[in-house]
Backbone as ProteinMPNN parsed JSONL, in Angstrom:
{"seq_chain_A": "MTVVDPTFAGVHHVAVPVTDIERSRDWYEAVLGFRSVVDEETEDSLVAVTLEHPTGGIVVCLSAAPERAHALAGFSPVSLAVASVSELARWKNHFTTIGVQHSASREAHLGWALDVTDPDGIRIQLHTREGVSADVD", "coords_chain_A": {"N_chain_A": [[49.408, 13.152, 54.366], [49.911, 16.529, 54.895], [49.064, 19.67, 53.681], [50.01, 22.933, 53.983], [50.875, 25.353, 53.183], [50.141, 26.511, 50.733], [47.449, 28.845, 49.822], [43.999, 29.765, 49.395], [42.052, 32.524, 48.029], [39.53, 32.685, 47.494], [36.882, 31.901, 45.34], [37.395, 32.457, 41.904], [35.892, 32.547, 39.429], [32.913, 30.942, 38.057], [32.465, 28.639, 35.501], [30.048, 28.209, 32.93], [28.676, 26.064, 30.544], [26.853, 26.893, 27.536], [24.132, 26.825, 25.224], [23.164, 28.917, 23.744], [24.674, 32.045, 23.692], [23.611, 34.617, 23.785], [20.937, 34.482, 24.655], [21.243, 33.085, 27.114], [22.776, 35.05, 28.462], [20.934, 37.078, 28.628], [18.989, 35.782, 30.221], [20.434, 35.235, 32.665], [20.936, 37.793, 33.554], [18.47, 39.083, 33.757], [16.933, 37.297, 35.413], [18.615, 36.578, 37.51], [20.065, 38.848, 38.027], [22.622, 39.536, 37.307], [25.34, 41.326, 35.649], [26.638, 42.074, 32.504], [30.129, 42.174, 31.856], [32.317, 41.54, 30.342], [32.653, 40.753, 26.942], [33.377, 38.214, 24.765], [34.541, 37.749, 21.6], [34.627, 36.347, 18.26], [35.417, 36.772, 14.728], [32.781, 36.698, 13.767], [31.052, 35.917, 15.626], [29.584, 35.715, 18.954], [31.312, 34.338, 21.52], [31.739, 33.898, 24.344], [30.732, 35.154, 27.5], [31.359, 37.298, 30.279], [29.848, 37.614, 33.444], [29.006, 39.583, 36.234], [27.958, 39.782, 39.467], [26.132, 42.392, 41.098], [26.226, 42.444, 43.824], [28.708, 41.744, 44.566], [31.715, 40.01, 44.08], [30.754, 37.593, 42.865], [31.422, 35.897, 40.013], [30.417, 34.761, 36.838], [31.078, 32.942, 33.95], [29.921, 32.569, 30.919], [30.03, 30.178, 28.185], [30.064, 29.419, 24.762], [29.187, 26.145, 24.342], [27.483, 23.901, 23.255], [27.365, 20.965, 23.295], [28.339, 20.375, 25.761], [26.626, 21.829, 27.5], [24.123, 20.568, 26.947], [24.817, 18.031, 28.1], [24.978, 18.767, 30.771], [22.39, 19.376, 31.511], [19.843, 19.211, 33.845], [21.603, 18.831, 35.984], [23.296, 20.361, 38.772], [25.671, 22.494, 38.709], [26.269, 24.878, 39.897], [25.967, 26.656, 42.901], [24.648, 29.105, 44.552], [25.242, 31.14, 47.276], [23.016, 32.379, 49.713], [21.963, 34.769, 52.3], [20.162, 34.048, 54.223], [17.37, 32.288, 55.414], [15.096, 33.819, 55.187], [15.939, 35.503, 53.143], [16.122, 33.674, 51.074], [13.452, 33.07, 50.787], [12.697, 35.711, 49.756], [14.054, 35.595, 47.164], [12.616, 33.402, 46.045], [9.994, 34.527, 46.025], [10.717, 36.525, 44.102], [11.339, 35.105, 41.901], [8.753, 33.963, 41.377], [7.243, 36.244, 40.923], [8.236, 37.178, 38.575], [7.671, 35.212, 36.755], [9.314, 32.889, 36.571], [10.0, 29.498, 36.598], [10.448, 27.495, 39.48], [12.039, 25.407, 42.064], [10.413, 24.169, 45.181], [11.293, 25.633, 48.394], [13.579, 23.846, 50.382], [14.858, 21.746, 52.982], [18.216, 21.2, 53.033], [21.481, 19.58, 53.026], [23.289, 21.368, 54.185], [21.72, 23.655, 55.143], [19.069, 25.62, 53.904], [17.612, 25.242, 50.608], [16.719, 26.061, 47.125], [15.869, 25.536, 43.75], [16.567, 26.918, 40.383], [16.073, 26.898, 37.035], [18.157, 27.235, 34.242], [18.169, 28.551, 30.727], [19.16, 26.323, 29.397], [18.545, 24.086, 30.869], [20.125, 23.655, 32.915], [20.549, 23.351, 36.346], [20.461, 25.873, 38.681], [21.414, 26.29, 41.9], [20.181, 28.001, 44.848], [21.332, 28.551, 47.961], [21.315, 28.494, 51.538], [23.422, 29.024, 54.387], [22.759, 28.381, 56.775], [22.547, 26.479, 59.518], [22.831, 22.903, 59.913], [21.145, 20.334, 58.321], [21.396, 17.749, 57.984], [21.394, 14.405, 59.457], [23.097, 14.022, 62.402], [25.134, 12.087, 64.271]], "CA_chain_A": [[50.181, 14.413, 53.901], [49.153, 17.81, 55.109], [49.73, 20.727, 52.993], [49.501, 24.162, 54.723], [51.555, 26.641, 52.656], [49.306, 27.193, 49.614], [46.062, 29.348, 50.27], [43.036, 30.347, 48.407], [41.445, 33.805, 48.333], [38.107, 32.53, 47.116], [36.648, 31.322, 43.926], [37.477, 33.451, 40.979], [34.68, 32.48, 38.556], [32.213, 29.694, 37.621], [32.129, 28.63, 34.01], [28.963, 27.514, 32.624], [28.557, 25.994, 29.096], [25.575, 27.169, 27.215], [23.852, 26.617, 23.741], [23.052, 30.268, 22.964], [25.234, 32.967, 24.558], [22.78, 35.849, 24.129], [19.722, 34.012, 25.439], [21.652, 32.823, 28.314], [23.268, 36.202, 29.062], [19.783, 37.811, 29.009], [18.51, 35.122, 31.492], [21.276, 35.407, 33.959], [20.777, 39.257, 33.874], [17.004, 39.36, 34.093], [16.453, 36.389, 36.403], [19.583, 36.495, 38.733], [20.535, 40.151, 38.446], [24.01, 39.723, 36.924], [25.584, 42.257, 34.678], [27.718, 41.737, 31.447], [31.231, 42.982, 32.063], [33.293, 41.28, 29.166], [32.167, 39.877, 25.824], [34.552, 37.687, 23.85], [33.961, 37.557, 20.203], [35.451, 36.095, 17.062], [35.015, 37.785, 13.811], [31.42, 36.574, 13.421], [30.188, 35.488, 16.65], [29.908, 35.899, 20.477], [31.67, 32.946, 22.034], [31.68, 33.87, 25.723], [30.499, 36.512, 28.208], [31.703, 37.215, 31.582], [28.947, 38.307, 34.14], [29.4, 39.736, 37.521], [26.687, 40.164, 40.247], [26.357, 43.743, 41.824], [26.496, 42.355, 45.22], [30.124, 41.672, 44.561], [32.388, 38.715, 44.251], [30.375, 36.448, 42.109], [31.564, 36.024, 38.581], [30.005, 33.637, 36.049], [31.502, 32.921, 32.68], [29.088, 31.73, 29.953], [30.754, 29.974, 26.984], [29.298, 28.573, 23.818], [29.566, 24.722, 24.171], [26.173, 23.154, 23.304], [27.391, 19.635, 23.678], [28.557, 20.257, 27.267], [25.272, 22.338, 28.069], [23.153, 19.43, 26.965], [25.234, 16.984, 29.09], [24.79, 19.349, 32.153], [21.044, 19.545, 31.807], [19.39, 18.505, 35.018], [22.613, 18.836, 36.918], [23.552, 21.634, 39.496], [27.113, 22.789, 38.857], [26.51, 26.187, 40.488], [25.089, 26.844, 44.08], [24.89, 30.544, 44.982], [24.984, 31.333, 48.74], [22.044, 33.499, 50.121], [22.335, 35.053, 53.517], [19.303, 33.516, 55.241], [16.123, 31.521, 54.919], [14.248, 34.899, 54.694], [16.554, 35.923, 51.834], [15.81, 32.665, 50.065], [12.086, 33.429, 50.502], [12.702, 36.818, 48.842], [14.404, 35.055, 45.852], [11.463, 32.569, 45.609], [8.952, 35.482, 45.59], [11.18, 37.207, 42.907], [11.105, 34.06, 40.686], [7.315, 33.769, 41.167], [6.723, 37.459, 40.3], [8.725, 37.406, 37.134], [7.096, 34.021, 36.06], [10.284, 31.82, 36.393], [9.777, 28.297, 37.395], [11.589, 27.166, 40.512], [11.565, 24.376, 43.022], [10.032, 24.718, 46.475], [12.349, 25.659, 49.337], [13.628, 22.506, 51.066], [15.953, 21.411, 53.828], [19.381, 20.606, 52.415], [22.592, 19.129, 53.953], [23.854, 22.418, 55.019], [20.933, 24.76, 55.292], [17.91, 25.494, 53.049], [17.881, 25.602, 49.216], [15.773, 25.991, 46.086], [16.778, 25.506, 42.458], [15.935, 27.481, 39.288], [16.686, 26.199, 35.816], [18.616, 28.241, 33.156], [17.527, 28.137, 29.617], [19.654, 25.037, 28.851], [18.117, 23.137, 31.743], [21.081, 23.475, 33.954], [20.015, 23.796, 37.619], [21.274, 26.843, 39.522], [20.827, 26.286, 43.321], [20.278, 29.036, 45.894], [21.576, 27.866, 49.139], [21.708, 29.147, 52.718], [24.501, 28.389, 55.115], [22.104, 28.332, 58.143], [22.133, 25.202, 60.128], [22.935, 21.617, 59.22], [19.939, 19.626, 58.471], [21.721, 16.2, 57.888], [21.342, 13.698, 60.838], [24.467, 13.975, 62.874], [25.161, 11.262, 65.412]], "C_chain_A": [[49.352, 15.536, 54.236], [49.894, 18.795, 54.443], [49.018, 21.991, 53.651], [49.942, 25.398, 54.095], [50.58, 27.249, 51.698], [47.904, 27.72, 50.242], [45.175, 29.753, 49.048], [42.457, 31.679, 48.898], [39.931, 33.791, 48.008], [37.953, 31.885, 45.829], [36.54, 32.539, 42.969], [36.373, 33.558, 40.001], [34.121, 31.05, 38.509], [32.051, 29.83, 36.136], [30.943, 27.685, 33.796], [28.807, 27.338, 31.073], [27.164, 26.262, 28.614], [25.368, 26.921, 25.565], [23.77, 27.911, 23.055], [23.534, 31.357, 24.038], [24.272, 34.146, 24.904], [21.596, 35.591, 24.878], [20.081, 33.728, 26.889], [22.006, 34.087, 29.119], [21.945, 37.031, 29.544], [19.145, 37.151, 30.273], [19.217, 35.326, 32.7], [21.157, 36.957, 34.417], [19.41, 39.441, 34.334], [16.551, 38.472, 35.36], [17.368, 36.566, 37.621], [20.189, 37.834, 39.026], [21.986, 40.514, 38.01], [24.09, 40.715, 35.803], [26.755, 41.922, 33.803], [28.928, 42.622, 31.764], [32.324, 42.699, 30.901], [32.524, 40.353, 28.156], [33.469, 39.475, 25.095], [33.927, 37.235, 22.54], [34.98, 37.169, 19.24], [34.941, 37.024, 16.068], [33.491, 37.93, 13.575], [30.523, 36.182, 14.5], [30.65, 35.682, 18.156], [30.249, 34.55, 20.933], [31.788, 32.723, 23.55], [31.407, 35.206, 26.35], [30.667, 36.215, 29.646], [30.637, 38.147, 32.323], [29.44, 38.43, 35.547], [28.102, 40.236, 38.356], [27.002, 41.44, 41.064], [26.585, 43.52, 43.259], [27.87, 41.989, 45.45], [30.617, 40.173, 44.816], [31.979, 37.499, 43.484], [30.458, 36.624, 40.584], [31.164, 34.661, 37.865], [30.482, 33.838, 34.606], [30.741, 32.021, 31.85], [29.937, 31.456, 28.594], [29.947, 29.076, 26.08], [29.907, 27.151, 23.677], [28.302, 23.897, 24.356], [26.344, 21.75, 23.696], [27.436, 19.455, 25.213], [27.355, 20.716, 28.049], [24.4, 21.269, 28.11], [23.534, 18.416, 28.033], [25.029, 17.421, 30.506], [23.256, 19.511, 32.551], [20.531, 18.626, 33.005], [20.419, 18.47, 36.187], [22.749, 20.231, 37.591], [24.889, 21.889, 39.712], [27.308, 24.035, 39.688], [25.499, 26.257, 41.732], [25.476, 28.202, 44.588], [24.439, 30.594, 46.558], [24.118, 32.518, 48.927], [22.303, 33.564, 51.787], [21.52, 34.3, 54.58], [18.083, 32.756, 54.601], [15.185, 32.574, 54.401], [14.735, 35.435, 53.354], [16.149, 35.002, 50.746], [14.317, 32.885, 49.715], [11.936, 34.58, 49.522], [13.027, 36.427, 47.332], [13.226, 34.25, 45.296], [10.343, 33.49, 45.186], [9.479, 36.274, 44.304], [10.872, 36.382, 41.716], [9.607, 34.027, 40.336], [6.798, 35.013, 40.41], [7.107, 37.726, 38.882], [8.31, 36.144, 36.295], [8.099, 33.015, 35.668], [10.032, 30.69, 37.168], [10.971, 28.109, 38.347], [11.131, 26.074, 41.361], [10.971, 25.018, 44.33], [11.285, 24.816, 47.386], [12.359, 24.357, 50.196], [14.787, 22.535, 51.98], [17.015, 20.694, 52.955], [20.344, 20.213, 53.387], [23.164, 20.15, 54.885], [23.056, 23.707, 55.001], [19.613, 24.434, 54.539], [18.376, 25.727, 51.531], [16.626, 25.507, 48.352], [16.587, 26.052, 44.734], [15.771, 26.23, 41.456], [16.784, 26.875, 38.051], [17.039, 27.267, 34.705], [18.003, 27.73, 31.77], [18.076, 26.846, 28.951], [19.292, 23.863, 29.732], [18.966, 22.693, 32.838], [20.6, 24.207, 35.232], [20.964, 24.755, 38.301], [20.652, 26.814, 40.875], [21.139, 27.567, 44.014], [20.285, 28.326, 47.205], [21.889, 28.658, 50.323], [22.875, 28.372, 53.312], [23.878, 28.236, 56.59], [21.896, 26.995, 58.479], [22.536, 23.984, 59.245], [21.861, 20.843, 59.406], [20.136, 18.15, 58.368], [21.72, 15.634, 59.315], [22.871, 13.592, 61.297], [24.443, 13.115, 64.196], [26.111, 11.745, 66.545]], "O_chain_A": [[48.166, 15.546, 53.907], [51.12, 18.876, 54.522], [47.805, 22.102, 53.829], [49.425, 26.461, 54.437], [50.222, 28.418, 51.847], [47.318, 27.047, 51.089], [45.61, 30.014, 47.926], [42.394, 31.905, 50.107], [39.203, 34.758, 48.229], [38.919, 31.348, 45.287], [35.758, 33.469, 43.168], [35.93, 34.68, 39.757], [34.795, 30.09, 38.881], [31.619, 30.839, 35.578], [30.84, 26.592, 34.352], [28.804, 28.337, 30.354], [26.257, 25.832, 29.327], [26.317, 26.842, 24.785], [24.23, 28.053, 21.922], [22.915, 31.545, 25.085], [24.136, 34.586, 26.045], [21.219, 36.412, 25.714], [19.328, 34.08, 27.797], [21.619, 34.218, 30.28], [21.887, 37.563, 30.653], [18.812, 37.833, 31.243], [18.604, 35.586, 33.736], [21.289, 37.257, 35.603], [19.268, 40.019, 35.412], [15.845, 38.972, 36.236], [16.838, 36.699, 38.724], [20.768, 38.029, 40.095], [22.493, 41.6, 38.29], [23.118, 40.955, 35.086], [27.797, 41.515, 34.318], [28.711, 43.821, 31.937], [33.123, 43.579, 30.581], [31.88, 39.366, 28.51], [34.416, 40.23, 24.874], [32.961, 36.477, 22.456], [36.126, 37.604, 19.352], [34.173, 37.938, 16.367], [32.968, 38.999, 13.258], [29.309, 36.118, 14.306], [31.825, 35.784, 18.509], [29.451, 33.638, 20.717], [31.916, 31.592, 24.02], [31.786, 36.253, 25.826], [30.266, 35.188, 30.193], [30.495, 39.307, 31.937], [30.169, 37.573, 36.047], [27.315, 41.042, 37.859], [28.074, 41.522, 41.663], [27.137, 44.413, 43.903], [28.217, 41.922, 46.629], [30.072, 39.349, 45.551], [32.7, 36.503, 43.425], [29.695, 37.37, 39.97], [31.567, 33.582, 38.298], [30.261, 34.933, 34.088], [30.85, 30.804, 32.0], [30.461, 32.39, 27.987], [29.266, 28.143, 26.506], [30.936, 26.948, 23.033], [28.059, 23.295, 25.401], [25.484, 21.28, 24.441], [26.773, 18.625, 25.835], [27.034, 20.155, 29.097], [23.884, 20.961, 29.184], [22.675, 17.979, 28.799], [24.91, 16.576, 31.393], [22.909, 19.739, 33.71], [20.813, 17.43, 33.064], [20.047, 18.086, 37.296], [22.328, 21.214, 36.981], [25.379, 21.577, 40.797], [28.42, 24.261, 40.165], [24.32, 25.94, 41.575], [26.611, 28.38, 45.029], [23.375, 30.113, 46.948], [24.406, 33.581, 48.378], [22.748, 32.616, 52.435], [22.022, 33.952, 55.648], [17.914, 32.674, 53.384], [14.536, 32.384, 53.373], [13.91, 35.787, 52.512], [15.861, 35.428, 49.628], [13.943, 32.891, 48.542], [11.165, 34.486, 48.567], [12.361, 36.878, 46.4], [12.883, 34.434, 44.128], [9.771, 33.299, 44.113], [8.636, 36.647, 43.489], [10.283, 36.803, 40.72], [9.234, 34.057, 39.163], [6.055, 34.908, 39.435], [6.413, 38.393, 38.115], [8.66, 36.119, 35.115], [7.937, 32.327, 34.66], [9.843, 30.828, 38.376], [12.136, 28.441, 38.13], [9.932, 25.797, 41.409], [11.034, 26.231, 44.527], [12.26, 24.108, 47.131], [11.326, 23.866, 50.649], [15.687, 23.343, 51.75], [16.723, 19.727, 52.252], [20.113, 20.467, 54.569], [23.465, 19.939, 56.06], [23.648, 24.777, 54.856], [19.114, 23.309, 54.501], [19.414, 26.34, 51.284], [15.608, 24.955, 48.769], [17.723, 26.517, 44.636], [14.545, 26.214, 41.564], [17.943, 26.466, 38.13], [16.195, 28.088, 34.344], [17.42, 26.649, 31.693], [17.46, 26.35, 28.007], [19.671, 22.735, 29.417], [18.758, 21.713, 33.553], [20.303, 25.401, 35.245], [22.147, 24.458, 38.47], [19.511, 27.244, 41.045], [22.2, 28.161, 43.821], [19.359, 27.584, 47.532], [22.742, 29.534, 50.18], [23.263, 27.293, 52.865], [24.639, 27.958, 57.517], [21.114, 26.322, 57.808], [22.567, 24.06, 58.017], [21.52, 20.589, 60.561], [19.219, 17.366, 58.615], [22.023, 16.354, 60.266], [23.731, 13.106, 60.563], [23.735, 13.482, 65.133], [26.209, 11.096, 67.587]]}, "name": "protein", "num_of_chains": 1, "seq": "MTVVDPTFAGVHHVAVPVTDIERSRDWYEAVLGFRSVVDEETEDSLVAVTLEHPTGGIVVCLSAAPERAHALAGFSPVSLAVASVSELARWKNHFTTIGVQHSASREAHLGWALDVTDPDGIRIQLHTREGVSADVD"}
């Protein structure tokens, strides 16, 4: 069955569960450069925050869900595209400069990648779209 009528305009947002909204918001802002655009509050607490990156088009929603955040520790639900291997190197230098642990750059299936871990241990991957490194026969 081939479906051709419906289309997508892109990804609207990525939702990431966290244990501590304020700590995670501060990390995404300081480490990845996102800016808070919407806070969702109940009478006595912050339950979600929407962040947008100034380079445009990337929206991340952090929501208070400690059990889900713990379950995702070590997993990489978010992979952010970077323009080139040289831009990936700039991110690596940025992480080193601000003292944030990160993986080494490595060949990945569809380019080069490196990982940085958010405060809940969720891996955020930065990935280029340059070249395919998987063996193709």
